[in-house]
Short mmCIF file of C-alpha atoms in Angstrom, two decimals:
data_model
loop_
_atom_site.label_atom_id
_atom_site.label_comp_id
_atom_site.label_asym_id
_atom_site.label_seq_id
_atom_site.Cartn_x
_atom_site.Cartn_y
_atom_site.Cartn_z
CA UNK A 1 75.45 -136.45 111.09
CA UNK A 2 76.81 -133.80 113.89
CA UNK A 3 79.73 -132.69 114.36
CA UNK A 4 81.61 -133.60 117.45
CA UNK A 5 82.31 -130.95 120.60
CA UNK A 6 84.49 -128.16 119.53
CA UNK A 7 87.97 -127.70 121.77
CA UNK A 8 87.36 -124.02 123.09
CA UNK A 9 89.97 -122.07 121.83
CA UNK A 10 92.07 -120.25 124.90
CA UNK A 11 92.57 -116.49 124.87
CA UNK A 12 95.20 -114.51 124.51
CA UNK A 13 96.94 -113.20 127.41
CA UNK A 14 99.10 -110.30 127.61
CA UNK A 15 101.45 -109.43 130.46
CA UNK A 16 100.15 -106.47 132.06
CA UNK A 17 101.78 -103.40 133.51
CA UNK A 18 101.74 -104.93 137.18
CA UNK A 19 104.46 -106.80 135.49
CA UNK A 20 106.15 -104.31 133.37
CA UNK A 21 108.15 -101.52 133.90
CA UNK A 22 106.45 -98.69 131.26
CA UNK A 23 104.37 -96.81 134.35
CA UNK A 24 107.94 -97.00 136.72
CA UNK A 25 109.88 -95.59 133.97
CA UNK A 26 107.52 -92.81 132.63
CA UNK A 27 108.57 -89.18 131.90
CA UNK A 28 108.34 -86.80 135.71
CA UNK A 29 105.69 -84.47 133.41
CA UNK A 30 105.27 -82.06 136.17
CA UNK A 31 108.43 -80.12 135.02
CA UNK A 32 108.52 -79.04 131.17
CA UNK A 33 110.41 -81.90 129.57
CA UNK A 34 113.84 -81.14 128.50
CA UNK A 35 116.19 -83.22 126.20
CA UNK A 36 118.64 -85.10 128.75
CA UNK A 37 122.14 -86.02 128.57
CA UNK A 38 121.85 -89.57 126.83
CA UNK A 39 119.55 -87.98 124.40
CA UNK A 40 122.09 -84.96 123.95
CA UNK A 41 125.09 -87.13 122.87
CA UNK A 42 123.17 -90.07 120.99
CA UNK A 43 119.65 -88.97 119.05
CA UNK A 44 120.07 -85.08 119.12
CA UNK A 45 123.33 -85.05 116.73
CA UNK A 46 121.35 -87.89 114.59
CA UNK A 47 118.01 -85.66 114.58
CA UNK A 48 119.08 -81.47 114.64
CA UNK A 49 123.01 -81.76 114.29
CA UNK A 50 123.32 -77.63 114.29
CA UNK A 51 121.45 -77.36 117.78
CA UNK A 52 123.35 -76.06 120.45
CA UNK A 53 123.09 -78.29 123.09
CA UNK A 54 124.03 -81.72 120.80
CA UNK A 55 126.72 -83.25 122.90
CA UNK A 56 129.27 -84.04 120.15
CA UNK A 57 131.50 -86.47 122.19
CA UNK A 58 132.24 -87.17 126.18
CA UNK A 59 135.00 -89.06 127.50
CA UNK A 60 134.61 -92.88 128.34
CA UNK A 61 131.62 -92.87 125.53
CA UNK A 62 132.10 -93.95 121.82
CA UNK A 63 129.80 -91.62 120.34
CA UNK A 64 131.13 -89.17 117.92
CA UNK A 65 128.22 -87.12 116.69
CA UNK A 66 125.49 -89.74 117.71
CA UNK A 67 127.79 -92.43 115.53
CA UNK A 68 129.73 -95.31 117.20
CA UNK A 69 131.27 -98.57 115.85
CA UNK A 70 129.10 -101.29 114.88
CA UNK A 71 126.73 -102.96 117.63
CA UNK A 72 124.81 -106.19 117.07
CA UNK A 73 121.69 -106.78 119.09
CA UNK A 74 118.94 -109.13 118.57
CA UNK A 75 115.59 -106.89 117.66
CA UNK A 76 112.12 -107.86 117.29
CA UNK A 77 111.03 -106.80 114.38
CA UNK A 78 107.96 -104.25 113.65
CA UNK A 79 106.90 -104.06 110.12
CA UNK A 80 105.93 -100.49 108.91
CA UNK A 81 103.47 -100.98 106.43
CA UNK A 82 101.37 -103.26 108.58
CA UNK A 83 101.80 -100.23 111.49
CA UNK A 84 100.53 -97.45 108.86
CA UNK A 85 97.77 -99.59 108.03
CA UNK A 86 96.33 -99.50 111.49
CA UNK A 87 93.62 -97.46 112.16
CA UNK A 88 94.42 -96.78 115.71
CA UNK A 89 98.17 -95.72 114.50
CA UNK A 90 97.12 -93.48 112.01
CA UNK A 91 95.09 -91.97 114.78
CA UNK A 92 97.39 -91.43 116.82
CA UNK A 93 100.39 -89.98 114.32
CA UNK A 94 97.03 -87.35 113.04
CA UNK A 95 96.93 -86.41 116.54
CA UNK A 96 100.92 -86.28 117.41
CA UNK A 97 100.77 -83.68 114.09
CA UNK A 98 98.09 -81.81 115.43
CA UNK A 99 99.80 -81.04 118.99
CA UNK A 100 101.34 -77.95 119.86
CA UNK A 101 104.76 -79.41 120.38
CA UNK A 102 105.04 -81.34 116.24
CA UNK A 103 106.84 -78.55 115.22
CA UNK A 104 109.67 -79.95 117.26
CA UNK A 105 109.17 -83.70 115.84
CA UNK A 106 111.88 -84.62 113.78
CA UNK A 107 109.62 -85.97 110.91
CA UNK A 108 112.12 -86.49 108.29
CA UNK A 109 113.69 -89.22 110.30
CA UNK A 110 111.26 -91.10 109.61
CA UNK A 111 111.57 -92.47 105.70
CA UNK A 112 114.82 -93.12 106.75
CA UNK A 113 113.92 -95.57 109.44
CA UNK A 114 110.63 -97.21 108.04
CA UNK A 115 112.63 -100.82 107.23
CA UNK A 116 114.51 -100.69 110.63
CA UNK A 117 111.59 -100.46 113.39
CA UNK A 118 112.43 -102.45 115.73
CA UNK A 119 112.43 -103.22 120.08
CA UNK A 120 115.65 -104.46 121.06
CA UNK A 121 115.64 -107.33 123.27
CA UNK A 122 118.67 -108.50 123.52
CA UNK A 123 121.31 -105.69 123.10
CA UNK A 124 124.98 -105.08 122.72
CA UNK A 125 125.46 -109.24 121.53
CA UNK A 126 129.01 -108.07 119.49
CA UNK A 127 130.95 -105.19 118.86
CA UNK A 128 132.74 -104.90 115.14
CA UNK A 129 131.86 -108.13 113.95
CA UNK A 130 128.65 -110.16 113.82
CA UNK A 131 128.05 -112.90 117.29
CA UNK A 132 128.32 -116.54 116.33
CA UNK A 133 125.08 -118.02 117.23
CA UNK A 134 125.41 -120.67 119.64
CA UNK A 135 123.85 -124.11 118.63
CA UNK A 136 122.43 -124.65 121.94
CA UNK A 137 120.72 -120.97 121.36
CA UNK A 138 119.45 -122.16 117.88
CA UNK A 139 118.05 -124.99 119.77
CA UNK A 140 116.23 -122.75 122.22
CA UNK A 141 114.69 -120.51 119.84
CA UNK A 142 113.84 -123.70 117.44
CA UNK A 143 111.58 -124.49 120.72
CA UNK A 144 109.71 -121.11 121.18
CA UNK A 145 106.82 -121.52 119.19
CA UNK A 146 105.91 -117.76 117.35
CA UNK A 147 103.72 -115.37 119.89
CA UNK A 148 101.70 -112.35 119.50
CA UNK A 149 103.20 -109.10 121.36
CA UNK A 150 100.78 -106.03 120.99
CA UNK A 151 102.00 -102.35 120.63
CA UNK A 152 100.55 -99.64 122.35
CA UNK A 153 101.25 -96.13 122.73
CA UNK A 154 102.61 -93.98 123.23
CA UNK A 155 105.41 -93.87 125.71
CA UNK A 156 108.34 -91.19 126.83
CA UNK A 157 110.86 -92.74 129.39
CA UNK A 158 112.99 -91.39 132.38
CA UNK A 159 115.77 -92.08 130.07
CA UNK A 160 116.47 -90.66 126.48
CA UNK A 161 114.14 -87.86 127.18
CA UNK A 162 112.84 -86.75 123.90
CA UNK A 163 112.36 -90.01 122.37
CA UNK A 164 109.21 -91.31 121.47
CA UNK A 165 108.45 -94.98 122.10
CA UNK A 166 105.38 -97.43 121.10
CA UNK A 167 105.70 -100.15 123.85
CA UNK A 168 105.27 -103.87 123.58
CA UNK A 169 103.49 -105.87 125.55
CA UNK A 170 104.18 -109.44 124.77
CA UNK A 171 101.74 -112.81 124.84
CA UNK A 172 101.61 -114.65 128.21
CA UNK A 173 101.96 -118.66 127.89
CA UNK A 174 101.70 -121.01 130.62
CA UNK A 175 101.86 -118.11 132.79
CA UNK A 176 105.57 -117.59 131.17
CA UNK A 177 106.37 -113.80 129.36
CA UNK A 178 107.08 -115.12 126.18
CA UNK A 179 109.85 -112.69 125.36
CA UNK A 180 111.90 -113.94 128.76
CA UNK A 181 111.68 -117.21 126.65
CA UNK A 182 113.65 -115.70 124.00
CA UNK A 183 116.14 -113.40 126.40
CA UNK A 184 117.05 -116.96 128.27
CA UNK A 185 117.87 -118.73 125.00
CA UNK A 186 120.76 -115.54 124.94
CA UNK A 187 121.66 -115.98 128.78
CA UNK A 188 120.02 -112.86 129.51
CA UNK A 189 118.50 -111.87 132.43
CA UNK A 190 114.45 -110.73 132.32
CA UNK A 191 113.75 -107.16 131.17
CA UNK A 192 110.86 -105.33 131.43
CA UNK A 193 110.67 -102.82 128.86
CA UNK A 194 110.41 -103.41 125.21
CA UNK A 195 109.90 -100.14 123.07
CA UNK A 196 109.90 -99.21 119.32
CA UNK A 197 111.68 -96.27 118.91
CA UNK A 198 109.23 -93.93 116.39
CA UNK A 199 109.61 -90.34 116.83
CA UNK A 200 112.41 -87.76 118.15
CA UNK A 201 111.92 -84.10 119.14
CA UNK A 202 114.67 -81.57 118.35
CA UNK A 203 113.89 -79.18 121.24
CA UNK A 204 112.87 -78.78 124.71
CA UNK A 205 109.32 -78.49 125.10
CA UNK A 206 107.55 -75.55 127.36
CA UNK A 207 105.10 -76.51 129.82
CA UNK A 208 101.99 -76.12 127.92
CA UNK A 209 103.77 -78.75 125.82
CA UNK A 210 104.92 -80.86 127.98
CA UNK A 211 101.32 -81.01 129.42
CA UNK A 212 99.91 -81.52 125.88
CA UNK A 213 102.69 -84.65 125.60
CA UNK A 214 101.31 -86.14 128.96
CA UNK A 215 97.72 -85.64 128.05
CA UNK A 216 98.54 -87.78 124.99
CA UNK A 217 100.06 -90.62 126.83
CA UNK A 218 97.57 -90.62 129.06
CA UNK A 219 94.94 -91.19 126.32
CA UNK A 220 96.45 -93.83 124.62
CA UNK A 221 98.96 -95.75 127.00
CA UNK A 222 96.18 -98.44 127.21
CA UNK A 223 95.25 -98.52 123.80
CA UNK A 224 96.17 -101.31 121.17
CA UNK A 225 97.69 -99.83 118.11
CA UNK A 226 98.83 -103.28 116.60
CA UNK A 227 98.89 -107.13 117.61
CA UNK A 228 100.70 -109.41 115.53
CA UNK A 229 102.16 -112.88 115.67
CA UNK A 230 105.74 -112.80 115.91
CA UNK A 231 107.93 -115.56 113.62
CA UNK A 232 111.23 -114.28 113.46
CA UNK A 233 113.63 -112.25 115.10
CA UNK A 234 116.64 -110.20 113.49
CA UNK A 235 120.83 -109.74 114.68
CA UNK A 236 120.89 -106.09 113.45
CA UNK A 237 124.16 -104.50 113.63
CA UNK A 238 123.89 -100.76 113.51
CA UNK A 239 126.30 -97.61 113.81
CA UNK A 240 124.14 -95.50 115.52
CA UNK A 241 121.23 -95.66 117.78
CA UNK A 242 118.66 -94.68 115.38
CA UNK A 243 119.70 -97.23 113.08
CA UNK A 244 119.91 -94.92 110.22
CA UNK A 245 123.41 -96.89 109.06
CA UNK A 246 122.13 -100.58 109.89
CA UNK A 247 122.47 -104.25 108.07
CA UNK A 248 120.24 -106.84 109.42
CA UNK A 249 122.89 -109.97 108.89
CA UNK A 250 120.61 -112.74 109.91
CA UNK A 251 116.75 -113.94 110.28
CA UNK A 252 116.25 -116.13 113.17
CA UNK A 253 112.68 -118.07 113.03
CA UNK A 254 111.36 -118.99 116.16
CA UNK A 255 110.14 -122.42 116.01
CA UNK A 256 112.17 -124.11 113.89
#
């Protein structure tokens, strides 16, 4: 007895950069990277709060030492010890420690944020108190089957200088960016940039630095650090960007 024809099973597709914004909204590395505004007022108080430049407050913003009242956004959530166990990650952390610029890493964050990683899809949902969930958004996620998104790294933006990002790139199905799926169950428009917030610097870096930095992106923008199937998403509400004083206050499966 044979067995009868096997169904070949599709690949996975990713969306690629042609349709995402990481290359548009890299770091200008041909100046030595300084620590911008937006960084100034909301990572740099949470990250060196002595430095000089932190921007402690600035009218028509609610930040008051990189703290603000509590924001809810729906995250996609990035579990830690599945990241350290990645060979490619560890890789790239041993040679982020090695570079002439990880003096000015802000390593100690990091403990403190292991539970909370996290790319923010849709932010800014409530402000105080938790969103009420829509039914007919329930419904909508119940129908998005879970997806695999892929991080890579590493990534600095044109915004938030002196943060350091992994980016996503999420499945492709039925020619549809999966993670558009789950922005128009919210009523939000399309993005195009998905990043887990990992590491923050607590100075300007010099140009051999900044070249070092670039080098390193360069190296491993296209690599694949970790690919996982995503089930559920989380409404984090957080007082501060970093997420150091967060609550996750619900689990929403896709898929039913």
């Amino acid at each position: 007895m044979t067995d009868g024809p096997v169904e070949p099973v599709s690949p996975l597709l990713f969306c690629t950069d042609a349709e995402l914004g990481y290359r548009r909204s890299l770091s200008d590395f041909s100046q030595a990277l300084t620590l911008d505004e937006s960084y100034r007022l909301a990572h740099l108080p949470l990250a060196a709060p002595d430095h000089p430049r932190v921007i402690p407050r600035q009218d028509g913003k609610f930040y008051e030492m990189g703290r603000h009242s509590r924001v809810f956004s729906l995250v996609l959530p990035v579990d830690d010890a599945t990241l350290q166990a990645s060979p490619a990650f560890r890789e790239l952390e041993s040679a982020l420690k090695a570079a002439p610029f990880a003096g000015k890493i802000a390593w100690d964050l990091l403990p403190r944020r292991r539970d909370k990683l996290h790319a923010t899809i849709c932010g800014s949902l409530g402000v105080g108190e938790p969103p009420v969930i829509a039914p007919e958004t329930r419904r909508a996620l119940a129908a998005i089957a879970p997806f695999t998104v892929e991080l890579r790294g590493l990534f600095s933006g044109n915004v938030n200088r002196g943060r350091l990002y992994l980016p996503i790139y999420p499945q492709k199905r039925d020619g549809a960016n999966m993670l558009h799926k789950v922005q128009a169950a919210f009523g939000r428009p399309p993005g195009d940039l998905w990043l887990v917030g990992l590491y923050n610097l607590t100075e300007d870096l010099d140009a051999a630095e900044t070249a070092a930095l670039a080098a390193l992106i360069e190296r491993w923008r296209d690599m694949a650090l970790l690919r996982f199937t995503l089930r559920e998403l989380w409404l984090l509400g957080a007082e501060d960007d970093l997420v150091l004083d967060s609550q996750i206050t619900e689990t929403l499966p896709l898929g039913g």
